[in-house]
Short mmCIF file of C-alpha atoms and ligand atoms in Angstrom, two decimals:
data_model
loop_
_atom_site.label_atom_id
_atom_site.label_comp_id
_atom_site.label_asym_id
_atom_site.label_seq_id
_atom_site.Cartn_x
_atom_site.Cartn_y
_atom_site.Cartn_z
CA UNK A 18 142.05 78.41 79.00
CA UNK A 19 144.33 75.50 78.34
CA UNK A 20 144.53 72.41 79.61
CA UNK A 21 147.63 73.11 81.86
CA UNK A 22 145.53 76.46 83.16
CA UNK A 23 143.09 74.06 84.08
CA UNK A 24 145.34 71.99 86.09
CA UNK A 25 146.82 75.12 87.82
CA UNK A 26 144.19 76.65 88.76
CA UNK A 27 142.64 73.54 90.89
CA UNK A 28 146.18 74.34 93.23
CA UNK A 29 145.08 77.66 93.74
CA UNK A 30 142.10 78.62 96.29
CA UNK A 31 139.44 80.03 94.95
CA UNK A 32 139.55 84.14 95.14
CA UNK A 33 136.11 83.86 96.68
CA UNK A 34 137.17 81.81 99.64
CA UNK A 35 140.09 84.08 99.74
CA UNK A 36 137.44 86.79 100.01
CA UNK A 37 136.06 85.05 102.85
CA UNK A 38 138.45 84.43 105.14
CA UNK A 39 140.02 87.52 104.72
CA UNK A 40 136.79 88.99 105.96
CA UNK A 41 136.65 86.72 108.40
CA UNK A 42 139.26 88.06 110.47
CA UNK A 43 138.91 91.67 109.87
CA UNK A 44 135.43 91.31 111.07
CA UNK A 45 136.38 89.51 114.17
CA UNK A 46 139.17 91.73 114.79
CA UNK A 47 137.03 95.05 114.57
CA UNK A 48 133.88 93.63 116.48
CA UNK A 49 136.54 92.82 119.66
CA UNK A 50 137.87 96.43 119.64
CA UNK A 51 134.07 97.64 119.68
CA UNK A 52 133.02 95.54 122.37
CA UNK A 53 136.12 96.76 124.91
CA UNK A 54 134.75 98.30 127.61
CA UNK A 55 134.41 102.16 127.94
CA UNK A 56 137.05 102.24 130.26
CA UNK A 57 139.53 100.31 128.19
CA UNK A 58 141.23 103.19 126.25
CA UNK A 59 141.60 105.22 129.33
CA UNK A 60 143.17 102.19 130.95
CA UNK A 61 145.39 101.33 127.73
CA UNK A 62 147.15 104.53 128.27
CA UNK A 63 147.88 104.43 131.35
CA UNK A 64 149.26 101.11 131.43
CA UNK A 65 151.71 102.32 128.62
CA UNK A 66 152.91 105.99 130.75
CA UNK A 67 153.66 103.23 133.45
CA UNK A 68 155.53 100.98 131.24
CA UNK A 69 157.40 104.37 129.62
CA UNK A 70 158.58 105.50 133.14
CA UNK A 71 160.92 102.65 132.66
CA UNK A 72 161.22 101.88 129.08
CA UNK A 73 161.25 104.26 126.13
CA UNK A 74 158.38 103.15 124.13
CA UNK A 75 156.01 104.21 121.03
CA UNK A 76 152.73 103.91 121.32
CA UNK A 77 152.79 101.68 118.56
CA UNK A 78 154.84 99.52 120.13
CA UNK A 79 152.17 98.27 122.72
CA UNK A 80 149.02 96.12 121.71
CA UNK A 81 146.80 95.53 124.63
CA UNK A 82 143.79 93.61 123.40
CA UNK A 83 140.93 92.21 124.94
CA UNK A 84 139.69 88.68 124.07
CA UNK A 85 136.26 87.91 124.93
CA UNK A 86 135.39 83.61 124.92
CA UNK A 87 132.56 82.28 126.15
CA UNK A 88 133.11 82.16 129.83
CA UNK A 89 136.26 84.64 130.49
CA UNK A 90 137.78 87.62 129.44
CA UNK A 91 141.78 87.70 128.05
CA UNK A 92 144.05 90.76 128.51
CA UNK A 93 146.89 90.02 126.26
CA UNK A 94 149.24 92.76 126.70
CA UNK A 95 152.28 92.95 123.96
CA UNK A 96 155.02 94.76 124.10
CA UNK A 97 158.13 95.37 121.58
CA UNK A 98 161.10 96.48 123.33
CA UNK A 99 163.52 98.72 121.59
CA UNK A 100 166.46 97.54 119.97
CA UNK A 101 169.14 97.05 123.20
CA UNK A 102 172.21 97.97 121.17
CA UNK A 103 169.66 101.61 120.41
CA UNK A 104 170.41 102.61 124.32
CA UNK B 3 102.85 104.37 113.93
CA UNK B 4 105.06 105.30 111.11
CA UNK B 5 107.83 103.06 110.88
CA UNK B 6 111.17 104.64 110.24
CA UNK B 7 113.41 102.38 107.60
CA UNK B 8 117.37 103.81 107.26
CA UNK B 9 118.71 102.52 104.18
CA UNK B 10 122.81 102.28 104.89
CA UNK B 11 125.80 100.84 103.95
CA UNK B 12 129.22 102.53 105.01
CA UNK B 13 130.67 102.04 101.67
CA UNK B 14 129.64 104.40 98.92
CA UNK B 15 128.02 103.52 95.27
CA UNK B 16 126.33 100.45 96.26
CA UNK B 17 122.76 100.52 95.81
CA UNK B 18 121.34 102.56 98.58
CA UNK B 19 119.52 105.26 96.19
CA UNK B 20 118.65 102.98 94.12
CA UNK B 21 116.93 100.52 96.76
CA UNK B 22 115.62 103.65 98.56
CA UNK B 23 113.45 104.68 95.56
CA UNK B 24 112.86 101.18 94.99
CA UNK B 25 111.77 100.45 98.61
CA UNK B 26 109.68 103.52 98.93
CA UNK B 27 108.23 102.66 95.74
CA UNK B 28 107.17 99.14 96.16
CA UNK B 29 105.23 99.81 99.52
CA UNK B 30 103.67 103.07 97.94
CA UNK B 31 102.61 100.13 95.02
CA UNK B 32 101.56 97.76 98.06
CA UNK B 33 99.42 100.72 99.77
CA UNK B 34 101.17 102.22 102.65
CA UNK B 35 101.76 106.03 102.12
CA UNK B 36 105.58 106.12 101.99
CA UNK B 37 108.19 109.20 101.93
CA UNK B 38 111.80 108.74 100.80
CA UNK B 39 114.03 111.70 102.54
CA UNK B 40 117.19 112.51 100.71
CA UNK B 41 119.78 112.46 103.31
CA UNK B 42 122.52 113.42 101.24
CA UNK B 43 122.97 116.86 101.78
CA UNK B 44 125.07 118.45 99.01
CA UNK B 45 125.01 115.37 96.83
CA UNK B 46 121.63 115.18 96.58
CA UNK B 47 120.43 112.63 93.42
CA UNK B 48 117.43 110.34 95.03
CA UNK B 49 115.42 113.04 93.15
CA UNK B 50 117.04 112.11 89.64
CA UNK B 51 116.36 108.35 90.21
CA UNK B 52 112.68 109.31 90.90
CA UNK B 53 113.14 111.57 87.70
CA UNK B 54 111.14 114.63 89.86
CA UNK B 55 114.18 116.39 89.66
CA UNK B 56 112.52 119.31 87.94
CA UNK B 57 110.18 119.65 90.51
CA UNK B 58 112.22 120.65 93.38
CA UNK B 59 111.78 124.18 94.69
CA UNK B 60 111.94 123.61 98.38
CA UNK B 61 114.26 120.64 100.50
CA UNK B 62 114.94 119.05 103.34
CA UNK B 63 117.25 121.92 104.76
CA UNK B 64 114.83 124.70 103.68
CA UNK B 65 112.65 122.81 105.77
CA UNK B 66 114.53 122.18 108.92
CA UNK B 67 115.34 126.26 108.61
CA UNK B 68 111.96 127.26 108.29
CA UNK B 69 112.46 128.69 104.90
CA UNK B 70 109.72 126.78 103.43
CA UNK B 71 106.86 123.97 105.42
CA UNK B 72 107.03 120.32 105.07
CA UNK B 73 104.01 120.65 102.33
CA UNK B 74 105.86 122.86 100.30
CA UNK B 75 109.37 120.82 100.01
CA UNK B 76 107.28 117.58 99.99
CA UNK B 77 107.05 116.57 95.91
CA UNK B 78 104.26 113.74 95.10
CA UNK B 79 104.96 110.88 93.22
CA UNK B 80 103.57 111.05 89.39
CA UNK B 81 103.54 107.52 88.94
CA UNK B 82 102.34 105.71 92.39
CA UNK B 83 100.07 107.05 94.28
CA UNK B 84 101.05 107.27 98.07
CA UNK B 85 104.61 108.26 97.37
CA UNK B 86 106.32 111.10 98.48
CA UNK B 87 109.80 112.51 98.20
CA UNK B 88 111.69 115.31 100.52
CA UNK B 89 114.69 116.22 98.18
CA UNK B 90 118.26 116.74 99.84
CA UNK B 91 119.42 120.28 99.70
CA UNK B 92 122.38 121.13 97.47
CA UNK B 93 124.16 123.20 100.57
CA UNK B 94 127.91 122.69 100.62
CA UNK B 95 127.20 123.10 104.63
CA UNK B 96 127.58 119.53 105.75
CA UNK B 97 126.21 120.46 108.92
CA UNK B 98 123.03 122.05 107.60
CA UNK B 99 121.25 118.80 109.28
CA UNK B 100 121.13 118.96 113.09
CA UNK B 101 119.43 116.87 114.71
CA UNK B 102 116.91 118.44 116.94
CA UNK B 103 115.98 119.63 113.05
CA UNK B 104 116.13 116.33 111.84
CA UNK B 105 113.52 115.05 114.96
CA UNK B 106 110.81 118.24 114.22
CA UNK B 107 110.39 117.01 110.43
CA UNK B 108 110.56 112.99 111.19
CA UNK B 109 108.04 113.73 113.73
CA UNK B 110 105.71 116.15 111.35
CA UNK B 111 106.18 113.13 109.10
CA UNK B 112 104.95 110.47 111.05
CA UNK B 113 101.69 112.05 112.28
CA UNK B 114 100.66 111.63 107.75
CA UNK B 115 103.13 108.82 106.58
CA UNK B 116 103.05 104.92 107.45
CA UNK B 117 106.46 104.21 105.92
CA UNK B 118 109.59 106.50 106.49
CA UNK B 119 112.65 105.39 104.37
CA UNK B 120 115.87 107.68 104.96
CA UNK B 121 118.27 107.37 101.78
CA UNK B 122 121.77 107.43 104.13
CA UNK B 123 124.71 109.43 102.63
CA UNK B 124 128.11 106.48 102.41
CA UNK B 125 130.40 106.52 105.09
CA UNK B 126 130.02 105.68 108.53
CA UNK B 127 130.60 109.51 109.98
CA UNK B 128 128.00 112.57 111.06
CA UNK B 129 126.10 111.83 107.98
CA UNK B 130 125.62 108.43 108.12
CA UNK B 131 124.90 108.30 111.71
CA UNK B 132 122.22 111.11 111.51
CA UNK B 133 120.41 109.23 108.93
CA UNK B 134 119.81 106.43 111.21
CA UNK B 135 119.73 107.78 114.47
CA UNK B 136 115.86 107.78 114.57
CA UNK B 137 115.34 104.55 112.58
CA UNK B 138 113.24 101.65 113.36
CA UNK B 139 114.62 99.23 111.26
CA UNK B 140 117.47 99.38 109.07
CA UNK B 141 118.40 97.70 105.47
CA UNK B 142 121.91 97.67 104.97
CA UNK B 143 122.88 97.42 101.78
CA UNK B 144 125.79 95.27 100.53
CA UNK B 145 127.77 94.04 97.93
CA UNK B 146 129.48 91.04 97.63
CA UNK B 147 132.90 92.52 97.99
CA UNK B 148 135.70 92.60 100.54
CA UNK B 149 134.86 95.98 101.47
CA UNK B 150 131.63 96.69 101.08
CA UNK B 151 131.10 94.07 104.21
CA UNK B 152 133.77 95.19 105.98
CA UNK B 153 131.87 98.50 105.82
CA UNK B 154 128.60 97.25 106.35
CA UNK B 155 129.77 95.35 109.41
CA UNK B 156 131.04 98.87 110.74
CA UNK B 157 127.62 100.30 109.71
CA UNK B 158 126.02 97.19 112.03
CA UNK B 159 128.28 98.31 114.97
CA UNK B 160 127.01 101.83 114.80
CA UNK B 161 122.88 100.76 114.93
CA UNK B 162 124.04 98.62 117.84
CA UNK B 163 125.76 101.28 119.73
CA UNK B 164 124.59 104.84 118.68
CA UNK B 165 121.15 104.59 117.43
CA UNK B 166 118.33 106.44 119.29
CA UNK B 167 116.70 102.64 119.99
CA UNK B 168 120.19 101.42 121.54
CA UNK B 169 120.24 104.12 123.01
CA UNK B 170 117.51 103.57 124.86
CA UNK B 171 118.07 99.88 125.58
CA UNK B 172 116.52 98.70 122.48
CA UNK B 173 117.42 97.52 118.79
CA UNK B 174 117.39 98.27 115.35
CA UNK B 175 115.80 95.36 113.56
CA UNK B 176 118.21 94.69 110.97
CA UNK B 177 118.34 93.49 107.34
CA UNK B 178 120.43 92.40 105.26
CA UNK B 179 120.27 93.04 100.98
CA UNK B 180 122.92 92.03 98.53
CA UNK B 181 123.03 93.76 95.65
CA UNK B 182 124.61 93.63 92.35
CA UNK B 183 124.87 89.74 93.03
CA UNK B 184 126.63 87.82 89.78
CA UNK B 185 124.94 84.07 89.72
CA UNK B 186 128.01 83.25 87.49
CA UNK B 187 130.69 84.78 89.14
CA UNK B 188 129.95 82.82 91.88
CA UNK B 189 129.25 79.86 90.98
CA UNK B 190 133.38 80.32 89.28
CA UNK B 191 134.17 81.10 93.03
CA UNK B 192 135.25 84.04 91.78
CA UNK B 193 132.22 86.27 94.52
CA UNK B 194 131.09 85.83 97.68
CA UNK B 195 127.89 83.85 97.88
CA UNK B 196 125.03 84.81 99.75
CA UNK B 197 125.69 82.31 102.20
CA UNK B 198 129.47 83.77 102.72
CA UNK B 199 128.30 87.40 103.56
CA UNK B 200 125.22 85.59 105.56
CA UNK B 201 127.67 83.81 107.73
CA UNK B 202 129.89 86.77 108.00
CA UNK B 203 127.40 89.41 108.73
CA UNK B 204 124.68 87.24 110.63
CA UNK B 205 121.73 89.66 109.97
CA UNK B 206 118.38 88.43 108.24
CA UNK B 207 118.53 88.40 104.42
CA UNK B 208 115.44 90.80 102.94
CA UNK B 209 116.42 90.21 99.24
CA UNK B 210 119.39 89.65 96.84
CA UNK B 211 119.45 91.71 94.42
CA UNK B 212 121.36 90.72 90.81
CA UNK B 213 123.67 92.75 88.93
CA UNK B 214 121.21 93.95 85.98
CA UNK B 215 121.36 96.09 83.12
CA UNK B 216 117.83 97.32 84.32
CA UNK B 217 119.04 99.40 87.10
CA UNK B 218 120.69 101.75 84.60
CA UNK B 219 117.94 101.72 81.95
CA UNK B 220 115.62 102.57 84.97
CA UNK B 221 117.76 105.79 86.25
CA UNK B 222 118.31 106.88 82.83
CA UNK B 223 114.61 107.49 82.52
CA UNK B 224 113.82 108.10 86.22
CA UNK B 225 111.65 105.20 86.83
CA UNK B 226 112.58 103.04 89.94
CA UNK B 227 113.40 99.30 88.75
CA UNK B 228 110.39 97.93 91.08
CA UNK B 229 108.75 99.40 88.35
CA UNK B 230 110.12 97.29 85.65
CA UNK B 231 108.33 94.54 85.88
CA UNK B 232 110.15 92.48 83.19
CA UNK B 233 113.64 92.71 84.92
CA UNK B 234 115.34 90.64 87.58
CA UNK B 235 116.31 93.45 89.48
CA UNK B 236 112.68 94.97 89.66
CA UNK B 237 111.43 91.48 90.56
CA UNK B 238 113.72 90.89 93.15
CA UNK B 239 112.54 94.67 94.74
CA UNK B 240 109.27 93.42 94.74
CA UNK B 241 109.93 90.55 96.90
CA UNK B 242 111.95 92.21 98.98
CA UNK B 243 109.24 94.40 99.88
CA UNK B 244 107.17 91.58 100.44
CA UNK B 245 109.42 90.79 103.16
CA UNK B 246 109.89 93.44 104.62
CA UNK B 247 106.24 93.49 105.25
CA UNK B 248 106.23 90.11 106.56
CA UNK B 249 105.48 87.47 104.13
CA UNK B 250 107.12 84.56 103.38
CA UNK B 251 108.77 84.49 99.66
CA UNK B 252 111.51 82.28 98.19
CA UNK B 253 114.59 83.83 97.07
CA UNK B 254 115.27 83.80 93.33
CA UNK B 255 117.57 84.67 91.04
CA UNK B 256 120.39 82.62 92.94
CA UNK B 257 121.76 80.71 90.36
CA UNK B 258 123.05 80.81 87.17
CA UNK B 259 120.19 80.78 84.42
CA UNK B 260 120.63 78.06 81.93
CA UNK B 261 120.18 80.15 78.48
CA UNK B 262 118.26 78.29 76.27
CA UNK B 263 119.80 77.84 72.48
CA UNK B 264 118.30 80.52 70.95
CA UNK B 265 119.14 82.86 73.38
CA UNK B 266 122.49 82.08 73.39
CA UNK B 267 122.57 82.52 70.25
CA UNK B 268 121.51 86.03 70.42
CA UNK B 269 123.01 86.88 73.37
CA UNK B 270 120.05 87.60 76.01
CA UNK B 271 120.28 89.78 77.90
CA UNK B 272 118.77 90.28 81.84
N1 ATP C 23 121.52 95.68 90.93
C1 ATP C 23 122.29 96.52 90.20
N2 ATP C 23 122.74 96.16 88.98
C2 ATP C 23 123.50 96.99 88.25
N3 ATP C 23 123.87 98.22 88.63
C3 ATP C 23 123.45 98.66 89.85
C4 ATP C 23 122.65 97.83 90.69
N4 ATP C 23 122.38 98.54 91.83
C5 ATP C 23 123.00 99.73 91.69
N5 ATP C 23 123.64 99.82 90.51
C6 ATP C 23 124.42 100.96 90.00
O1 ATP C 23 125.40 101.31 90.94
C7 ATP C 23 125.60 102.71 90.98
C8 ATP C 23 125.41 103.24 92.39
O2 ATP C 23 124.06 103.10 92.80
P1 ATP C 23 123.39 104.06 93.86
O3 ATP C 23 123.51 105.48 93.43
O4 ATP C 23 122.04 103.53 94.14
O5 ATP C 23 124.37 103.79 95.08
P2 ATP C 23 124.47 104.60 96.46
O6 ATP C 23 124.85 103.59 97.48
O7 ATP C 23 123.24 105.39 96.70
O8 ATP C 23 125.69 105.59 96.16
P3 ATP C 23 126.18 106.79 97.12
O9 ATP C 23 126.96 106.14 98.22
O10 ATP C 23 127.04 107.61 96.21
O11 ATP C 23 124.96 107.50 97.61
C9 ATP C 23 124.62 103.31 89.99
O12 ATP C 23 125.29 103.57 88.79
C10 ATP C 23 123.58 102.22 89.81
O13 ATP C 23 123.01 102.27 88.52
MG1 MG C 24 123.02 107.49 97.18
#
């Protein structure tokens, strides 16, 4: 490795740490979805056939999520409206 | 009691055979009669790693079918005494296991065996999940790889949520081994440390295992590494077993080994 690698390299983050906060957020992002509540798919769909009676919508176009913190619960609901000029 | 120990991962090719026969071995070694079932159904190979391969006439399905009784699929250990293997069938039928099956041999099992360790097909599906449904414990084997944690995360979810013991209010005890861990690689930052995957994963660490040349020496010849006294792997094995059985022993082979001249010279080996 040359000297100039060296220097580089020191810019860069280290692939491991990389490694690690990658993970980080998968991991956090899977263990919410498993700790919804059993009623929450039912619910999700639901929530989008109401939205679609008015909107035309893809599933995919809807997150609702469920943010557990220490002391409350966060529905964040998120939806992508189609392209206006599409109508 | 027996005490039912799934050995799982999610992510194929990481060590669970080979810390199955390992496992089973070392508390065989420290006087606990042990079986190792082959879970695997249709990939069957916990029998070549014990190198009893030749010596399977009857298996686990053959068993659950009532083809053949639990003492004639049942092969004894040549090497340590106390050890016994139930061989995986070679079926195709990936639903040969069911689970009321599964229950009738664990329980036959545990009326004759103080340690039950279930070799776990990968993935996180039927498989998988039958091989731990019943478990007591669970080691979940890791590497220190993106996906391999992602995977045994997953794994963690499914003791949590669809083992018999959650099931029933309860939990899995849970532990944590890394395996094939590179000293040097990490300390270039270029792997996960033990403390990364620690903090990610938050289970108990049983053992870190290092990447060793040993591992393959021992399945070429059949042997489980715990066997191998002279290797790192085998060493770590052995501690590992001496925590899962409750005693207190300092994890080694954590950092990089400074070679000594000589060796460097001649390139040692692990
Ligand atoms: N500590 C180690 N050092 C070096 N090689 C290892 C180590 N542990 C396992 N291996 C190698 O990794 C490969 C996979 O091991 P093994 O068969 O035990 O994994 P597995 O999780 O049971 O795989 P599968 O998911 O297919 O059942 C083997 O070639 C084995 O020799
Ligand atoms: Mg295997």
């Amino acid at each position: 490795m040359s000297i100039f690698n060296y220097f580089l390299k020191k810019e860069k983050k280290s692939t491991a740490s990389v490694a690690k906060e990658r993970l980080q957020i998968i991991v956090a992002h899977e263990r919410n979805k498993r700790h919804q509540p059993d009623y929450f798919p039912k619910m999700q769909q639901e929530i989008i056939a109401v939205i679609r009676k008015y909107v035309n919508i893809d599933d995919d176009q809807v997150s609702v999520q469920l943010d557990n913190n220490d002391d409350c619960s966060v529905l964040e609901l998120n939806i992508t409206l189609p392209d206006r000029s599409a109508d | 009691m027996a005490k039912i120990i799934v050995v799982t991962s999610g992510k194929g090719g990481v060590g669970k055979t080979t810390t199955s026969a390992a496992i089973g071995t070392g508390l065989a070694l420290r006087g606990f009669k042990t079986v190792v079932i082959d879970f695997d159904v249709g990939l069957r190979n916990l029998d070549l790693i014990m190198g009893c391969e030749r010596r399977v006439v009857y298996d686990f399905v053959n068993v659950i079918n009532k083809e053949a009784n639990l003492n004639q699929a049942l092969i004894k250990d040549k090497r340590t005494p106390g050890l016994y293997i139930l061989p995986a069938s070679q079926t195709r039928d990936k639903d040969a296991l069911t689970m009321e099956g599964v229950q009738t041999v664990l329980d036959n099992l545990a009326k004759d065996f103080e340690y039950i360790i279930c070799d776990s097909p990968a993935g996180i599906e039927q498989g998988a999940q039958m091989a731990l449904y019943f478990a007591d414990e669970a080691i979940v084997v890791t590497n220190p790889e993106v996906s391999s944690v992602r995977d045994s995360d997953r794994i963690l979810g499914i003791l949590q949520s669809k083992s018999l013991k959650a099931e029933q209010g309860g939990t899995v005890k849970e532990h944590l081994l890394l395996t094939r861990y590179n000293p040097e690689r990490v300390a270039a930052a270029e792997m996960l440390s033990v403390a990364d995957v620690e903090d990610i994963l938050a289970v108990p660490l049983l053992g870190v295992i290092p990447e060793s040349d040993a591992v393959l020496k021992a399945s070429n010849q059949g042997a489980p590494v715990i066997l191998d006294h002279e290797s790192e792997a085998g060493q770590a094995y052995l501690d590992a077993v001496s925590r899962l059985l409750g005693e207190e022993v300092e994890h080694r082979f954590l950092e990089v080994q400074k070679k000594g001249f000589l060796k460097r010279l001649l390139g040692g080996k692990k």
